[in-house]
Tab-separated table of C-alpha atoms (C1' of nucleotides) in Angstrom:
chain	number	residue	atom	x	y	z
D	1	UNK	CA	17.137	43.241	-49.550
D	2	UNK	CA	17.646	44.005	-52.309
D	3	UNK	CA	17.404	42.703	-55.835
D	4	UNK	CA	15.401	45.712	-56.865
D	5	UNK	CA	16.659	47.814	-59.740
D	6	UNK	CA	18.963	50.598	-58.646
D	7	UNK	CA	18.024	54.138	-59.517
D	8	UNK	CA	20.327	54.321	-62.530
D	9	UNK	CA	19.301	50.915	-63.762
D	10	UNK	CA	15.679	51.976	-63.635
D	11	UNK	CA	16.266	55.235	-65.483
D	12	UNK	CA	18.431	53.628	-68.138
D	13	UNK	CA	16.127	50.663	-68.671
D	14	UNK	CA	13.182	52.990	-69.186
D	15	UNK	CA	15.213	55.099	-71.584
D	16	UNK	CA	16.105	52.066	-73.651
D	17	UNK	CA	12.444	51.188	-73.775
D	18	UNK	CA	11.471	54.699	-74.828
D	19	UNK	CA	14.161	55.030	-77.490
D	20	UNK	CA	13.034	51.753	-79.068
D	21	UNK	CA	15.457	50.745	-81.817
D	22	UNK	CA	17.488	53.919	-81.395
D	23	UNK	CA	18.949	53.157	-77.978
D	24	UNK	CA	22.737	53.314	-77.848
D	25	UNK	CA	25.191	54.880	-75.412
D	26	UNK	CA	25.033	58.450	-76.610
D	27	UNK	CA	21.303	58.625	-77.242
D	28	UNK	CA	20.637	57.098	-73.841
D	29	UNK	CA	22.985	59.608	-72.249
D	30	UNK	CA	21.157	62.491	-73.908
D	31	UNK	CA	17.756	61.123	-73.062
D	32	UNK	CA	18.368	60.562	-69.382
D	33	UNK	CA	20.058	63.954	-69.100
D	34	UNK	CA	16.993	65.560	-70.603
D	35	UNK	CA	14.527	63.621	-68.492
D	36	UNK	CA	16.310	64.139	-65.196
D	37	UNK	CA	17.425	67.671	-65.926
D	38	UNK	CA	21.026	66.843	-65.020
D	39	UNK	CA	24.087	66.148	-67.081
D	40	UNK	CA	25.084	62.486	-67.117
D	41	UNK	CA	28.564	61.430	-68.151
D	42	UNK	CA	29.780	58.292	-69.932
D	43	UNK	CA	30.707	56.387	-66.842
D	44	UNK	CA	27.213	56.772	-65.464
D	45	UNK	CA	25.758	55.181	-68.553
D	46	UNK	CA	28.079	52.432	-69.720
D	47	UNK	CA	28.729	50.908	-66.303
D	48	UNK	CA	25.083	50.167	-65.493
D	49	UNK	CA	24.460	49.151	-69.118
D	50	UNK	CA	27.111	46.496	-68.653
D	51	UNK	CA	25.430	45.367	-65.470
D	52	UNK	CA	22.044	45.205	-67.143
D	53	UNK	CA	23.502	42.987	-69.863
D	54	UNK	CA	24.895	40.647	-67.204
D	55	UNK	CA	21.541	40.474	-65.474
D	56	UNK	CA	19.908	39.628	-68.779
D	57	UNK	CA	17.667	42.671	-68.728
D	58	UNK	CA	19.185	43.945	-71.959
D	59	UNK	CA	20.869	42.501	-74.994
D	60	UNK	CA	23.231	44.422	-77.242
D	61	UNK	CA	23.629	44.477	-80.990
D	62	UNK	CA	26.422	46.034	-82.972
D	63	UNK	CA	25.143	48.612	-85.462
D	64	UNK	CA	26.506	50.047	-88.657
D	65	UNK	CA	28.779	53.094	-88.458
D	66	UNK	CA	27.137	56.416	-89.295
D	67	UNK	CA	27.629	57.378	-92.946
D	68	UNK	CA	28.632	60.895	-91.887
D	69	UNK	CA	32.173	61.988	-91.344
D	70	UNK	CA	33.383	60.408	-88.193
D	71	UNK	CA	31.255	57.838	-86.578
D	72	UNK	CA	32.394	54.702	-84.877
D	73	UNK	CA	29.850	51.902	-84.971
D	74	UNK	CA	27.137	52.165	-82.350
D	75	UNK	CA	26.198	49.421	-79.943
D	76	UNK	CA	22.428	49.234	-79.657
D	77	UNK	CA	20.561	47.950	-76.635
D	78	UNK	CA	17.261	46.120	-76.550
D	79	UNK	CA	15.065	45.338	-73.546
D	80	UNK	CA	14.479	41.631	-72.883
D	81	UNK	CA	11.448	39.967	-71.353
D	82	UNK	CA	13.311	39.735	-68.049
D	83	UNK	CA	14.048	43.445	-68.244
D	84	UNK	CA	10.402	44.175	-68.783
D	85	UNK	CA	9.510	41.994	-65.803
D	86	UNK	CA	11.963	43.867	-63.606
D	87	UNK	CA	10.287	47.120	-64.584
D	88	UNK	CA	6.846	45.690	-63.920
D	89	UNK	CA	7.979	44.522	-60.508
D	90	UNK	CA	9.264	47.983	-59.704
D	91	UNK	CA	6.060	49.546	-60.961
D	92	UNK	CA	4.059	47.353	-58.616
D	93	UNK	CA	6.129	48.438	-55.637
D	94	UNK	CA	5.669	52.068	-56.640
D	95	UNK	CA	1.932	51.559	-56.535
D	96	UNK	CA	2.067	50.702	-52.860
D	97	UNK	CA	4.688	53.286	-52.050
D	98	UNK	CA	3.323	56.315	-53.795
D	99	UNK	CA	-0.350	55.582	-53.611
D	100	UNK	CA	-2.250	57.602	-51.074
D	101	UNK	CA	0.245	60.465	-50.955
D	102	UNK	CA	-2.165	63.231	-51.955
D	103	UNK	CA	-0.391	66.082	-50.215
D	104	UNK	CA	2.550	65.786	-52.575
D	105	UNK	CA	0.423	66.527	-55.571
D	106	UNK	CA	-0.787	69.893	-54.351
D	107	UNK	CA	2.031	72.306	-54.959
S	1	UNK	CA	24.700	63.875	-61.619
S	2	UNK	CA	23.330	63.074	-59.149
S	3	UNK	CA	21.582	64.676	-56.209
S	4	UNK	CA	18.542	62.560	-56.774
S	5	UNK	CA	17.303	60.438	-53.907
S	6	UNK	CA	18.742	56.942	-53.875
S	7	UNK	CA	16.350	54.025	-53.944
S	8	UNK	CA	16.538	53.404	-50.190
S	9	UNK	CA	16.244	57.085	-49.392
S	10	UNK	CA	13.117	57.279	-51.476
S	11	UNK	CA	11.510	54.250	-49.886
S	12	UNK	CA	12.388	55.331	-46.375
S	13	UNK	CA	11.306	58.928	-46.868
S	14	UNK	CA	7.942	57.780	-48.172
S	15	UNK	CA	7.580	55.407	-45.243
S	16	UNK	CA	8.246	58.182	-42.777
S	17	UNK	CA	5.589	60.225	-44.503
S	18	UNK	CA	3.110	57.372	-44.417
S	19	UNK	CA	3.736	56.468	-40.786
S	20	UNK	CA	3.128	60.080	-39.753
S	21	UNK	CA	3.970	60.537	-36.086
S	22	UNK	CA	4.736	56.856	-35.635
S	23	UNK	CA	7.898	56.699	-37.709
S	24	UNK	CA	10.906	55.285	-35.870
S	25	UNK	CA	13.550	52.731	-36.794
S	26	UNK	CA	11.609	49.569	-36.130
S	27	UNK	CA	8.284	50.710	-37.542
S	28	UNK	CA	10.020	51.987	-40.665
S	29	UNK	CA	11.841	48.690	-41.011
S	30	UNK	CA	8.576	46.766	-40.785
S	31	UNK	CA	6.801	49.093	-43.159
S	32	UNK	CA	9.357	48.998	-45.930
S	33	UNK	CA	9.687	45.225	-45.569
S	34	UNK	CA	5.957	44.909	-46.021
S	35	UNK	CA	5.761	47.312	-48.939
S	36	UNK	CA	8.693	45.874	-50.860
S	37	UNK	CA	8.006	42.265	-49.951
S	38	UNK	CA	11.590	41.756	-48.800
S	39	UNK	CA	13.168	41.615	-45.386
S	40	UNK	CA	15.173	44.732	-44.528
S	41	UNK	CA	17.785	44.691	-41.792
S	42	UNK	CA	18.874	47.407	-39.369
S	43	UNK	CA	21.825	48.495	-41.399
S	44	UNK	CA	19.619	49.169	-44.389
S	45	UNK	CA	17.444	51.496	-42.360
S	46	UNK	CA	19.596	53.414	-39.925
S	47	UNK	CA	22.390	54.286	-42.341
S	48	UNK	CA	20.188	56.095	-44.870
S	49	UNK	CA	18.175	57.643	-42.029
S	50	UNK	CA	21.401	59.222	-40.831
S	51	UNK	CA	22.095	60.468	-44.329
S	52	UNK	CA	18.618	61.931	-44.640
S	53	UNK	CA	19.125	63.828	-41.390
S	54	UNK	CA	22.379	65.271	-42.732
S	55	UNK	CA	20.672	66.354	-45.926
S	56	UNK	CA	17.965	68.053	-43.900
S	57	UNK	CA	15.201	65.925	-45.359
S	58	UNK	CA	14.287	64.592	-41.932
S	59	UNK	CA	14.535	65.737	-38.375
S	60	UNK	CA	14.592	63.407	-35.388
S	61	UNK	CA	12.943	63.645	-32.028
S	62	UNK	CA	13.626	61.508	-29.015
S	63	UNK	CA	10.485	59.792	-27.760
S	64	UNK	CA	9.480	58.377	-24.447
S	65	UNK	CA	10.345	54.745	-23.693
S	66	UNK	CA	7.502	52.283	-24.179
S	67	UNK	CA	5.663	51.601	-20.929
S	68	UNK	CA	5.848	47.849	-21.573
S	69	UNK	CA	8.457	45.607	-20.075
S	70	UNK	CA	11.603	46.352	-21.990
S	71	UNK	CA	11.636	49.217	-24.355
S	72	UNK	CA	14.451	51.592	-24.984
S	73	UNK	CA	13.320	55.073	-26.010
S	74	UNK	CA	12.422	55.424	-29.663
S	75	UNK	CA	13.847	58.048	-31.961
S	76	UNK	CA	11.087	59.428	-34.150
S	77	UNK	CA	11.615	60.894	-37.583
S	78	UNK	CA	9.682	63.700	-39.220
S	79	UNK	CA	9.759	64.818	-42.856
S	80	UNK	CA	10.877	68.411	-43.394
S	81	UNK	CA	9.869	70.831	-46.128
S	82	UNK	CA	13.089	70.060	-47.947
S	83	UNK	CA	12.330	66.364	-47.698
S	84	UNK	CA	8.923	66.931	-49.198
S	85	UNK	CA	10.482	68.950	-52.005
S	86	UNK	CA	12.920	66.143	-52.743
S	87	UNK	CA	9.997	63.750	-53.066
S	88	UNK	CA	8.099	66.153	-55.293
S	89	UNK	CA	11.153	66.512	-57.492
S	90	UNK	CA	11.415	62.760	-57.814
S	91	UNK	CA	7.725	62.488	-58.555
S	92	UNK	CA	8.119	64.955	-61.398
S	93	UNK	CA	10.937	62.966	-62.919
S	94	UNK	CA	8.841	59.812	-62.670
S	95	UNK	CA	6.124	61.512	-64.656
S	96	UNK	CA	8.443	61.932	-67.612
S	97	UNK	CA	10.077	58.573	-67.202
S	98	UNK	CA	7.097	56.361	-66.700
S	99	UNK	CA	4.531	58.224	-68.698
S	100	UNK	CA	3.681	56.704	-72.032
S	101	UNK	CA	4.766	53.178	-71.098
S	102	UNK	CA	1.426	51.492	-71.718
S	103	UNK	CA	2.760	48.020	-72.433
S	104	UNK	CA	3.955	47.662	-68.865
S	105	UNK	CA	0.485	48.102	-67.498
S	106	UNK	CA	-0.970	45.112	-69.252
S	107	UNK	CA	0.001	42.075	-67.269
B	1	DC	C1'	19.755	40.550	-13.009
B	2	DA	C1'	16.626	38.750	-16.720
B	3	DA	C1'	14.025	39.985	-20.661
B	4	DA	C1'	12.347	42.931	-24.226
B	5	DT	C1'	12.927	46.702	-27.312
B	6	DA	C1'	15.681	49.888	-29.984
B	7	DT	C1'	19.745	51.702	-31.881
B	8	DT	C1'	24.768	51.896	-32.905
B	9	DC	C1'	28.826	49.909	-34.935
B	10	DT	C1'	31.810	47.371	-37.939
B	11	DC	C1'	33.199	44.923	-41.887
B	12	DC	C1'	32.775	44.011	-46.577
B	13	DT	C1'	30.697	44.267	-51.326
B	14	DT	C1'	28.567	46.715	-54.855
B	15	DT	C1'	27.237	51.126	-57.189
B	16	DA	C1'	28.114	55.623	-58.471
B	17	DT	C1'	30.983	59.455	-60.350
B	18	DC	C1'	34.236	61.642	-63.186
B	19	DG	C1'	36.902	62.165	-67.070
B	20	DA	C1'	41.057	60.563	-69.639
B	21	DA	C1'	42.281	57.278	-73.010
B	22	DT	C1'	41.278	54.631	-76.888
B	23	DA	C1'	38.961	53.048	-80.986
B	24	DC	C1'	36.978	53.697	-85.315
B	25	DA	C1'	35.238	55.751	-89.508
B	26	DT	C1'	35.595	59.416	-92.885
B	27	DG	C1'	37.270	63.922	-94.855
B	28	DT	C1'	41.228	66.418	-96.670
B	29	DA	C1'	45.731	67.898	-98.062
B	30	DT	C1'	49.963	66.495	-100.223
I	1	DA	C1'	47.370	56.679	-102.138
I	2	DT	C1'	48.686	57.867	-97.688
I	3	DA	C1'	49.195	60.457	-93.572
I	4	DC	C1'	46.832	63.260	-90.611
I	5	DA	C1'	42.824	65.905	-88.934
I	6	DT	C1'	38.111	65.603	-87.262
I	7	DG	C1'	33.971	63.793	-85.474
I	8	DT	C1'	31.519	59.930	-82.925
I	9	DA	C1'	31.355	56.329	-79.766
I	10	DT	C1'	32.990	53.318	-76.242
I	11	DT	C1'	36.316	51.404	-72.843
I	12	DC	C1'	39.117	52.007	-68.749
I	13	DG	C1'	40.799	53.233	-64.371
I	14	DA	C1'	40.759	55.555	-60.073
I	15	DT	C1'	38.197	57.186	-56.166
I	16	DA	C1'	33.928	58.181	-53.425
I	17	DA	C1'	29.441	56.857	-51.921
I	18	DA	C1'	25.762	53.583	-51.041
I	19	DG	C1'	24.171	48.981	-49.985
I	20	DG	C1'	23.969	44.664	-47.089
I	21	DA	C1'	24.362	41.599	-43.115
I	22	DG	C1'	24.343	40.964	-38.471
I	23	DA	C1'	26.936	41.346	-33.899
I	24	DA	C1'	27.329	44.419	-30.145
I	25	DT	C1'	25.555	47.782	-27.116
I	26	DA	C1'	22.242	50.601	-24.740
I	27	DT	C1'	18.030	51.372	-22.245
I	28	DT	C1'	13.959	50.386	-19.725
I	29	DT	C1'	10.823	47.449	-16.877
I	30	DG	C1'	9.624	43.020	-14.370
DNA sequence: CAAATATTCTCCTTTATCGAATACATGTAT
DNA sequence: ATACATGTATTCGATAAAGGAGAATATTTG
C-alpha cells in the first residue's frame, strides 16, 4: 500500500471535475467546504492541488484577471485522463467496500 | 477541517463491519488486501485500529487462543454506534461528491 | 525448545492543518 | 499621473498527524 488517492485528493479531484471550466483555488475551496459541511482553508487546497499536478492527474492554466475591482489572475485546473482513471480506480474499490452494507442505509 | 475518517480508517472500519464477529488484526489485513488489491502490512492495520479505539469507533475484546498448534490469542474488534455514525456521515458526503458523475461509470 | 500465529514497536516519509505573507489588479484621492 | 486603499487569489512556512515497511516480541501448542 498505497498509491490510492488520499481523502483530500479524492475530494478535490471530484470538485475540479464538477466545477468544469470554473475550477480554481477559491471556487474549489468553496465547493469542498459546501459539500463536506466543513470550512477548508487555503493550505488544505493548494498543497494537494500541487501534488495532483505532479502526479499528472491535473493540469493548470493561467486565466485572465477578473474585470472587477481587485482580482489577481486565477489559475484554473483541469482533470487529465490519468486523473479520471485514478477516480475510476477508486470508484471500483468503493464498489467492493461499500456494497452489501444495507444496515447503514436505514437510519 | 477535518474530522472526517481518513482513507485507512474508512477501509478498516468497513472491513470490521463486514467481518462481523471475526474481525481481528490478521483477518482485517487479509480482507483489506483482497478488497483493495494491494498488500497491506501490519503497521498499516494496527496503527489506525489503535486510533479508531481512541476515537470510540471500535471496541476491542480479547479472544481465546486458537486451538491449533501455535496461536497467540486474537484481539477482536467491534464497531460501535459512534463508528457506525462516522460511516453514515461519510456515506452522506459521498452522495454529494460522487452523484452526478456519469462519465466515470462508462468504462 | 521448536513452530505457528498474532501483535507491538520503531524509524522514517508523506500528508494534513493553519494562517500569515505576498502578489496582483483596479478604484480613488490628490 | 501617481500613490495608496481595497478586493481577490496564491504562495510559503511551521507544526501536527497519518502513512508505510518490516523487525522484534509475545503467546500458545506440539
